Short mmCIF file of C-alpha atoms in Angstrom, two decimals:
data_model
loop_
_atom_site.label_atom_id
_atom_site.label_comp_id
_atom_site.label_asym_id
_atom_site.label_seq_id
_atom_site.Cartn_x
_atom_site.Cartn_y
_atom_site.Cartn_z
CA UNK A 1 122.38 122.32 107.81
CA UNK A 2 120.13 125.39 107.03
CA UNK A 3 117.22 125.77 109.12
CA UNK A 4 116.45 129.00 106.33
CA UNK A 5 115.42 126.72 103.83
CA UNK A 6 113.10 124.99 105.99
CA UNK A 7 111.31 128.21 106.87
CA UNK A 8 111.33 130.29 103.47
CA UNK A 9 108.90 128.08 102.11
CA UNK A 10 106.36 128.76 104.92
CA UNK A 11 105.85 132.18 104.86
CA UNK A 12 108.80 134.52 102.86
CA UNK A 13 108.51 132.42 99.74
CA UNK A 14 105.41 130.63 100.03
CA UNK A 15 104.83 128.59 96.92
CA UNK A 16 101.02 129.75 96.53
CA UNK A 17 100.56 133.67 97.96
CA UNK A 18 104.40 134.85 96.50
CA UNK A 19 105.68 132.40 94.07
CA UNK A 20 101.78 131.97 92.83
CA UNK A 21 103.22 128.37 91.66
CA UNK A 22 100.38 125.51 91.60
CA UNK A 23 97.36 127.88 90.94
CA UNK A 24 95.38 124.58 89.60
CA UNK A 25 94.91 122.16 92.37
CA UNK A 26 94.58 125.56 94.09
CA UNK A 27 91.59 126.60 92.62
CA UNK A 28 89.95 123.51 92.14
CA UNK A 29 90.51 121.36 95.17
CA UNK A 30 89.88 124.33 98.08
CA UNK A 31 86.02 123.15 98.60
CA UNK A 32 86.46 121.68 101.19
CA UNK A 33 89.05 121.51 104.16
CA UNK A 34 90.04 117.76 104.05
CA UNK A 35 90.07 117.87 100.20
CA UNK A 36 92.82 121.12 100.70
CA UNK A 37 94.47 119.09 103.72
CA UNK A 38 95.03 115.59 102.12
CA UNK A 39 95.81 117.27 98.97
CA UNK A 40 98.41 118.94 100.60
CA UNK A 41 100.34 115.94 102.23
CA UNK A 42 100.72 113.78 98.68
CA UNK A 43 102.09 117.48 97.40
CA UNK A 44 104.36 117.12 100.53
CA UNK A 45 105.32 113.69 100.36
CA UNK A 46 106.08 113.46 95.94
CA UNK A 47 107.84 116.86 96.74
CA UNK A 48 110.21 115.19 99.89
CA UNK A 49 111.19 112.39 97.81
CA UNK A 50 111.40 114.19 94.55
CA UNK A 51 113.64 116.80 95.48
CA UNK A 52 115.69 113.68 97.39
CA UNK A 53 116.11 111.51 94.18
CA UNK A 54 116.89 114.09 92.10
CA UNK A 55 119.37 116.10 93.98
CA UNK A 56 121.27 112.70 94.43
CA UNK A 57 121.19 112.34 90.93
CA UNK A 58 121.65 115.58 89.56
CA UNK A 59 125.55 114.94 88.23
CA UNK A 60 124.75 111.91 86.55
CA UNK A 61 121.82 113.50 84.65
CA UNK A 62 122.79 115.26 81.44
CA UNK A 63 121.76 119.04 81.21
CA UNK A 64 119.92 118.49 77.57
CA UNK A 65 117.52 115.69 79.09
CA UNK A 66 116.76 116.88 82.60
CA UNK A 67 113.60 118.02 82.31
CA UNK A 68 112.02 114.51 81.13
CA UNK A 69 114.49 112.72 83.84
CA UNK A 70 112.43 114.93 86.18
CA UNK A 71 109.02 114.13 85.22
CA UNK A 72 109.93 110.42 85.33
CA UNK A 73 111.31 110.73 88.95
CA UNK A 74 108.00 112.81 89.75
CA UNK A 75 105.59 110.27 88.18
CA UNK A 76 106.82 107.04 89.72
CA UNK A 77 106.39 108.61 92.92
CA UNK A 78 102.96 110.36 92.05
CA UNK A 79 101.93 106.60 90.98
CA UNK A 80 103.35 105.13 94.31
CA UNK A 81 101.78 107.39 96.12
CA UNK A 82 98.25 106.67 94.02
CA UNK A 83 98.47 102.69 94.49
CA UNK A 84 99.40 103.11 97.65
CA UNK A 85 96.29 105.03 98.44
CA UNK A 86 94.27 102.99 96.32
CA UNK A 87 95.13 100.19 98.37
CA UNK A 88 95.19 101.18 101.91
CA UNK A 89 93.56 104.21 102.73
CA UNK A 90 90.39 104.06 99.83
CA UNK A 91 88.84 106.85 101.51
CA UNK A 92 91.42 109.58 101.19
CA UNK A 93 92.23 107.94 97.44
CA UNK A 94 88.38 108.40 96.91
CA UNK A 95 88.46 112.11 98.11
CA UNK A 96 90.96 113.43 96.10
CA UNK A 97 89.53 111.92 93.16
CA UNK A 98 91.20 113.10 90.00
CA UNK A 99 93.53 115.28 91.57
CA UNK A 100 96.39 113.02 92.80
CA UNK A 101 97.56 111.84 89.63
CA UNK A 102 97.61 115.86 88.76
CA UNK A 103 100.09 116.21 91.48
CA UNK A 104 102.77 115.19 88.48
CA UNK A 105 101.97 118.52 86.85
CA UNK A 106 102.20 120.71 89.64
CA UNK A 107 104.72 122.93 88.61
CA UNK A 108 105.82 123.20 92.54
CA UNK A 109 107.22 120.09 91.78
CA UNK A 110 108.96 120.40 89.05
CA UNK A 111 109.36 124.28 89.60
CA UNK A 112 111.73 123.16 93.28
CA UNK A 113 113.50 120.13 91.11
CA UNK A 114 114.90 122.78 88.64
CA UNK A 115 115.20 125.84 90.47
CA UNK A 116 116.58 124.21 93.57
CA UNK A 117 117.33 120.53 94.16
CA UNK A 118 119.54 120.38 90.87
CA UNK A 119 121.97 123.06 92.67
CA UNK A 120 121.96 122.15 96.27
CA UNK A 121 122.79 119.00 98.39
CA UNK A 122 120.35 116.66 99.58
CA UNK A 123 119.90 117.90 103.47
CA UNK A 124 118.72 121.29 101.73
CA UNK A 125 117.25 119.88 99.30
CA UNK A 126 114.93 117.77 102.19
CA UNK A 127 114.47 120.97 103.97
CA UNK A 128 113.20 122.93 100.60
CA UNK A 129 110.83 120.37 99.95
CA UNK A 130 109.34 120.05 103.51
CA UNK A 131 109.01 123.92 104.10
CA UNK A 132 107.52 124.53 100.91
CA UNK A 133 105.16 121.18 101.19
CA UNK A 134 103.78 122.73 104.32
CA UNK A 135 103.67 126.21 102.93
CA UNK A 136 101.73 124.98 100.23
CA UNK A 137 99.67 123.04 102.78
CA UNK A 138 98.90 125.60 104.64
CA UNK A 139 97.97 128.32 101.55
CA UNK A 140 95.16 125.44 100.42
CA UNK A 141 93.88 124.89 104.23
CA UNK A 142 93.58 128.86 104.60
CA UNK A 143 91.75 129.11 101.26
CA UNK A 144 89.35 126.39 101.59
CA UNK A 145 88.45 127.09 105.56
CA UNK A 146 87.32 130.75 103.58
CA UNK A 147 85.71 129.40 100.89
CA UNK A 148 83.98 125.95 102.74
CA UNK A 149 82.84 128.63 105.76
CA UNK A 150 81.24 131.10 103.02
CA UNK A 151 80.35 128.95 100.37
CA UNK A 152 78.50 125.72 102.32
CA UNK A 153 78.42 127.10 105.86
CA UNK A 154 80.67 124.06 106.68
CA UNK A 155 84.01 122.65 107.45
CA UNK A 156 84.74 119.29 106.37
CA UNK A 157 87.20 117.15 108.99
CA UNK A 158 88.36 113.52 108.78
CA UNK A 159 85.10 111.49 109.95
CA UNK A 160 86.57 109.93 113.34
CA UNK A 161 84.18 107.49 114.52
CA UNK A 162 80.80 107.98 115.04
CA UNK A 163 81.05 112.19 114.22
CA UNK A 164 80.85 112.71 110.29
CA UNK A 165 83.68 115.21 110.38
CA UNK A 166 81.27 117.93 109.29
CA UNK A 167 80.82 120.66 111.61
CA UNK A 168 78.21 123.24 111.05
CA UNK A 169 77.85 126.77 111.02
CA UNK A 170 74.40 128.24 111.94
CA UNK A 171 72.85 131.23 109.67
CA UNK A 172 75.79 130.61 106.64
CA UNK A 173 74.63 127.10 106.41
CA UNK A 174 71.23 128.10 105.63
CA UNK A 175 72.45 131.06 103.57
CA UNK A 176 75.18 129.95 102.04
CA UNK A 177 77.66 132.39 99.46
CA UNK A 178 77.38 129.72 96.70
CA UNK A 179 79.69 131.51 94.42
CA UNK A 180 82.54 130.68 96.71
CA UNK A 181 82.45 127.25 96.24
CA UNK A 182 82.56 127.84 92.34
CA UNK A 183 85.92 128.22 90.27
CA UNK A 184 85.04 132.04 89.51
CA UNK A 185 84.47 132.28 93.62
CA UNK A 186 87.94 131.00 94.06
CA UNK A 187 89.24 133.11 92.03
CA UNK A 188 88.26 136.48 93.29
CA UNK A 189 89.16 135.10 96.67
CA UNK A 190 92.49 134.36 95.54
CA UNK A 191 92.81 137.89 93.85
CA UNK A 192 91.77 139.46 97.45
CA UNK A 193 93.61 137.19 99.78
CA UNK A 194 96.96 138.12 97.01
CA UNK A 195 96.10 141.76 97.38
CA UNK A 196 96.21 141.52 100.82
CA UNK A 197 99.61 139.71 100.95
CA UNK A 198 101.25 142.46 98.88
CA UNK A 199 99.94 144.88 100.87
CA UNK A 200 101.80 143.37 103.79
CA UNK A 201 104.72 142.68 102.21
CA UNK A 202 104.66 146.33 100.91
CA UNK A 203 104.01 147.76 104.65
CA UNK A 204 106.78 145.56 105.91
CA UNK A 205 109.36 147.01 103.95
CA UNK A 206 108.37 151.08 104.02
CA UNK A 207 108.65 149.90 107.84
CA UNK A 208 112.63 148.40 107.20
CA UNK A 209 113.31 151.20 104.82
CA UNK A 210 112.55 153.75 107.19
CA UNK A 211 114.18 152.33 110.07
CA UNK A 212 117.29 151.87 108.40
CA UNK A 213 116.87 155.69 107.29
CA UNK A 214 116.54 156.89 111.01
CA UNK A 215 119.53 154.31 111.98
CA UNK A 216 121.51 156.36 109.30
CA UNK A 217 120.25 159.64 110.85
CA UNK A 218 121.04 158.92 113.94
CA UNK B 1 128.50 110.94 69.22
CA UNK B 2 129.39 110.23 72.62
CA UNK B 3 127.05 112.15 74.94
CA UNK B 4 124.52 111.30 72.36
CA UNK B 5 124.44 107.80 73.69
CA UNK B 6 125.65 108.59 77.79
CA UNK B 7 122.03 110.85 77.26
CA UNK B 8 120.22 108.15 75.85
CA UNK B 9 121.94 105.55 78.41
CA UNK B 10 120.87 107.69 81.33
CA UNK B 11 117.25 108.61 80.50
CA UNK B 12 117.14 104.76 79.67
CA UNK B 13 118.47 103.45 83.16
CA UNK B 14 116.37 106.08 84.66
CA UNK B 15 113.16 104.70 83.16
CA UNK B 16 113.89 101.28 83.59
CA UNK B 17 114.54 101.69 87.37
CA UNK B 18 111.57 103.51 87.42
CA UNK B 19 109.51 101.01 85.74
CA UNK B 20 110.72 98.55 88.12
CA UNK B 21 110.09 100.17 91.41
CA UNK B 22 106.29 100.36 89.94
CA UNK B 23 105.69 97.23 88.99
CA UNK B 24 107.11 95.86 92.43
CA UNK B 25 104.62 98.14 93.93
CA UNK B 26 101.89 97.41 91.65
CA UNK B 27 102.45 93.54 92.63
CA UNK B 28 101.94 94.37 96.28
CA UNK B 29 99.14 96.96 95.75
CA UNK B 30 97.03 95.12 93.26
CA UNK B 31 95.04 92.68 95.18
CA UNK B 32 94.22 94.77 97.75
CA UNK B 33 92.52 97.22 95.28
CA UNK B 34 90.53 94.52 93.59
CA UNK B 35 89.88 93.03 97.18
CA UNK B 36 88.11 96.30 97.73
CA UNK B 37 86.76 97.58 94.63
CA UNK B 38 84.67 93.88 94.88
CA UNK B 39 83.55 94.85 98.43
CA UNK B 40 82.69 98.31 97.58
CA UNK B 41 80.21 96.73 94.88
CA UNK B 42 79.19 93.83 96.98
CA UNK B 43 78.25 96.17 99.80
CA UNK B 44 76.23 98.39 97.28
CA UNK B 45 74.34 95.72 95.97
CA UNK B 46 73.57 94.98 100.02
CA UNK B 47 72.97 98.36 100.83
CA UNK B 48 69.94 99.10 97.97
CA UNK B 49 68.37 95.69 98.35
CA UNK B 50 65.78 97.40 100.53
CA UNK B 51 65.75 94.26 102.60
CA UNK B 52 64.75 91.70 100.00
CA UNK B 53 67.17 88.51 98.63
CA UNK B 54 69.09 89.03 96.11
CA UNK B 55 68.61 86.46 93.18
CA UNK B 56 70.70 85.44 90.33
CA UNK B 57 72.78 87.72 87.81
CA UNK B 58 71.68 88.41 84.30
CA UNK B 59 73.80 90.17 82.11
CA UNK B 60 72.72 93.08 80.08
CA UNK B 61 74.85 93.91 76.94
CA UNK B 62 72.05 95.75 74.75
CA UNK B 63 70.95 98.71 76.99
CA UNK B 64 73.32 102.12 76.89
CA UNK B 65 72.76 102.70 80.58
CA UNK B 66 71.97 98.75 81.94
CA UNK B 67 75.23 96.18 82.27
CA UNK B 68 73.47 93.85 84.76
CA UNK B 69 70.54 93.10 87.37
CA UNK B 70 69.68 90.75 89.84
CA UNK B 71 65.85 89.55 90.98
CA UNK B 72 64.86 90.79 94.31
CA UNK B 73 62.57 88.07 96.01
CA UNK B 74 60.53 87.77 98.94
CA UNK B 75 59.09 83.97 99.75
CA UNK B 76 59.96 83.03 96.34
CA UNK B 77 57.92 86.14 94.68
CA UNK B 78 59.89 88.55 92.44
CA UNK B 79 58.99 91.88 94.31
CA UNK B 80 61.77 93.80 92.31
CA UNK B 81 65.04 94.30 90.16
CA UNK B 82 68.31 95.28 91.59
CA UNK B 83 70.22 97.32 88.14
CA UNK B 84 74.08 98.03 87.61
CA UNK B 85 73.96 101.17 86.00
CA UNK B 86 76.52 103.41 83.69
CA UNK B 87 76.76 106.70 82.74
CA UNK B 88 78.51 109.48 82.33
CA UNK B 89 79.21 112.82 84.39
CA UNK B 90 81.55 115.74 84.01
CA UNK B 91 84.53 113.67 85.13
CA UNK B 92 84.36 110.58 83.33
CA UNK B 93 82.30 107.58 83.88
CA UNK B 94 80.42 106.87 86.74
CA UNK B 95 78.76 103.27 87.97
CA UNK B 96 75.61 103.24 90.04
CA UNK B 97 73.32 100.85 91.26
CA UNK B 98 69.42 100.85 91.99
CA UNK B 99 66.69 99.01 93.27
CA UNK B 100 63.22 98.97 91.84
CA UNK B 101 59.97 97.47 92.86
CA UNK B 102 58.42 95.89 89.83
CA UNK B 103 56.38 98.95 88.42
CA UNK B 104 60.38 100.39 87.78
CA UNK B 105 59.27 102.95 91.00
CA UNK B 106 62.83 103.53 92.53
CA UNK B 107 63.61 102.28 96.01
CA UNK B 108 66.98 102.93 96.77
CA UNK B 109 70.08 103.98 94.74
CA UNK B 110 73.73 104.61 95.14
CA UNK B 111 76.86 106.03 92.89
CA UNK B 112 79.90 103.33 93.51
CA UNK B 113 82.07 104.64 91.55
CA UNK B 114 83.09 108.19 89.56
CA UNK B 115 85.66 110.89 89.16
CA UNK B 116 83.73 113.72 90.07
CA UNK B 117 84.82 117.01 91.55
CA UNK B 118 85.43 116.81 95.29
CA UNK B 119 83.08 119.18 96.90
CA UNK B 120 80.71 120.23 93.61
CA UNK B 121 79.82 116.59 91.86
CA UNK B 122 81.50 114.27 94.29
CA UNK B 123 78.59 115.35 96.87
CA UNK B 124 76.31 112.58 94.56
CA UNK B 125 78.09 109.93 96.79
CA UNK B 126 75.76 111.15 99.78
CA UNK B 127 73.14 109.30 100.69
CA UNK B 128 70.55 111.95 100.73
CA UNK B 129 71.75 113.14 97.10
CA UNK B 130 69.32 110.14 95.71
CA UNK B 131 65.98 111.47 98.02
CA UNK B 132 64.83 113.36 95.57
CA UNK B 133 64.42 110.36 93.12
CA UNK B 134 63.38 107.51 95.47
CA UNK B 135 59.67 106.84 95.27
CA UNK B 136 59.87 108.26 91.69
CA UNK B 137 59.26 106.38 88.43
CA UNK B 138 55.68 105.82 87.98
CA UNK B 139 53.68 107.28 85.25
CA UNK B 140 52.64 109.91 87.38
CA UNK B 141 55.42 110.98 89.38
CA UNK B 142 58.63 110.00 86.74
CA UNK B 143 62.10 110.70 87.66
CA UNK B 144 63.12 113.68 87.28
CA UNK B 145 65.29 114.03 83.93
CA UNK B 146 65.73 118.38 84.68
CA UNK B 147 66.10 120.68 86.89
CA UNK B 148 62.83 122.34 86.40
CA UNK B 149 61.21 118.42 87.29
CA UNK B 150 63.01 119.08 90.92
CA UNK B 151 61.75 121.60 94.18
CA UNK B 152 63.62 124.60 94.24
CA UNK B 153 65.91 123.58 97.20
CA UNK B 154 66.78 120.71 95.37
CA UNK B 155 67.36 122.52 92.12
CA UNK B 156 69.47 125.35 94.01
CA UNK B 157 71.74 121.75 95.61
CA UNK B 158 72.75 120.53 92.43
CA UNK B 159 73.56 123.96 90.98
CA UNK B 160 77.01 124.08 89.84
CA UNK B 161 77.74 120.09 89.13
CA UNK B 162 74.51 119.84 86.41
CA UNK B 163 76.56 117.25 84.33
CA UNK B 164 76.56 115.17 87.35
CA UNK B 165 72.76 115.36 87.93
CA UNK B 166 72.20 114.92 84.41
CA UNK B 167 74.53 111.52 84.17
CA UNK B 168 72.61 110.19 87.47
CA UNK B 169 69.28 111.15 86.11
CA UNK B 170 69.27 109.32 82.08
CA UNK B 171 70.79 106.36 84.43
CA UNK B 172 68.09 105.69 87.29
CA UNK B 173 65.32 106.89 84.16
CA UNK B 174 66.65 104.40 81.69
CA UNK B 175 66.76 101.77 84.82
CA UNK B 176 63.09 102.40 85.54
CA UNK B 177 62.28 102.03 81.82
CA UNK B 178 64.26 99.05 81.06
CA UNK B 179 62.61 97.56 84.48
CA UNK B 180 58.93 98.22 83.21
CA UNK B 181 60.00 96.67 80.17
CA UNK B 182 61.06 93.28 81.75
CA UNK B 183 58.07 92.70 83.28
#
């Protein structure tokens, strides 16, 4: 067991701010908070079982056909997850709209089936798939609190009960950025926020590099 | 020769399994989606009946926008027309239906079904989306067909998802049309 692969996903290889995998569903469904959130746990739960199938299966599949074994394996569980949805929860189904069937070409998906579940055993394999689910699900909830906060001067919960879910924020709801919650708004957000990542990362490691320079000095 | 067929064995097995597992799900799913698809369109049809009784169906198969409507009575007396409505908007199509009083002026309206974009178009499926055409469709006051027929805090709301406002619009105009043309 490898509690590393459970964690890399999070922050040290997150699938959206380092590997920049999954810039679609990104972009388009970081409106609004519940749209990023629910988004996030079909990514989370095709990814769990994906990665699962196809690391059991991987020496049974022949190399020359993998890739087409892999979008199978993706889409039946894309289309489970979509009936099941349909059937049971309508208003999440209704939410997401067009974007849950698009969760077959995520390249997350596909991109942690090739690069990783086809080498590894099924415990990591689990592990992958859950850090980088949550990762991922935490990238879209970060954007879209930015870009619901600037852009409609709102954030958009689950409706429990007799609250709406919506909860308001005086002066930016009456003033709203409107560009943000436009694809070009998203966009230059994503450039900044991406920026500001590699500027960490970059600080991080002058920090390591000079540490292990005084540690050799000393 | 050999792995030629193994490859095509696999992929095969693979599909069919796959194929399976769906249509086992598809059996369980299935009438629980039409169980509420037929409640989301029977509740509708409740919700923009502005409190009148809703008559019997007549099917519409020569109107682009019209499929069906339904006589609204009060004490026996036609006092309106309750329209299914299609049309199109920047993700596909998209159903509606409206109420009108019998001059085609629009009472109340909703969008039951389309594949809008969550947060920009999808925001149609509120309520208050449909204000600014309620009251609308006489000859004096028609329903607004642009954005320059809107106020300018209405025209600023549906910036950024014009395809939807322009697939709601033809709809609930062609509705008040095709109801001033029934009488």
């Amino acid at each position: 067991m490898n509690t590393k692969e459970l964690t890399k996903g999070i922050f040290k290889e997150n699938p959206t701010f380092v590997i920049m995998l999954g810039m679609c569903p990104t972009l388009a469904v970081t409106t609004q908070v519940i749209n990023a959130v629910s988004m996030g746990a079909g990514v989370l739960f095709v990814l769990l079982f994906s990665n699962i199938f196809i690391s059991l299966l991987k020496n049974y599949i022949p190399g020359s056909v993998r890739i087409p074994c892999y979008v199978v394996v993706i889409a039946s569980f894309v289309t489970i997850v979509e009936m099941v949805f349909h059937a049971y929860v309508p208003a999440v189904y209704n939410a997401l709209g067009v974007y849950l069937p698009l969760i077959v070409v995520n390249c997350i998906i596909l991109g942690r089936a090739e690069a990783f579940a086809s080498k590894n055993g099924v415990l990591d394999s689990a592990f992958d798939a859950i850090g980088m689910g949550i990762g991922f699900t935490l990238a879209l909830t970060f954007i879209a609190l930015i870009r619901e906060v600037l852009g409609s001067g709102t954030i958009t919960l689950m409706p429990i009960g007799s609250w709406d879910g919506v909860v308001t924020i005086p002066l930016l709801n009456k003033w709203p950025v409107r560009v943000m919650t436009l694809a070009s708004g998203a966009l230059l957000l994503m450039g900044y926020l991406k920026a500001f990542f590699n500027w960490k990362t970059m600080r991080s490691e002058k920090k390591r590099k000079s540490a292990l320079k005084e540690g050799a000095a000393a | 020769m050999r792995s030629f067929f193994k490859t095509a064995i696999v992929l095969c097995a693979i599909c069919a399994v796959a194929a399976v597992v769906l249509a086992l799900v598809n059996k369980v799913t299935f009438p629980e989606i039409q169980k509420y698809e037929e409640s989301v369109v029977l509740g509708a049809l409740e919700e923009v009946s502005a409190g009148y009784k809703i008559g019997l169906k007549a099917d519409v198969s020569d109107n682009e926008y019209v499929s069906y409507y339904y006589d609204l009575k009060e004490d026996g007396n036609i006092k309106g027309y309750l329209l299914g409505l299609k049309t199109k908007g920047y993700g596909g199509d998209m159903t509606l239906v409206a109420s009108y009083d019998i001059k085609g002026v629009l009472l109340s309206a909703k969008l039951v079904s389309d594949s809008e974009t969550p947060g920009l178009g999808k925001k149609a499926e509120n309520p208050a989306y449909m204000n600014k055409y309620i009251g609308r469709g006489s000859e004096e006051s028609p329903i607004p067909v642009s954005k320059n027929m809107l106020s300018s805090a209405d025209s600023a709301a549906v910036s950024g998802a014009s395809m939807t406002f322009n697939g709601i619009s033809r709809a609930l105009a062609a509705g008040s049309d095709y109801v001033k043309g029934v009488k």
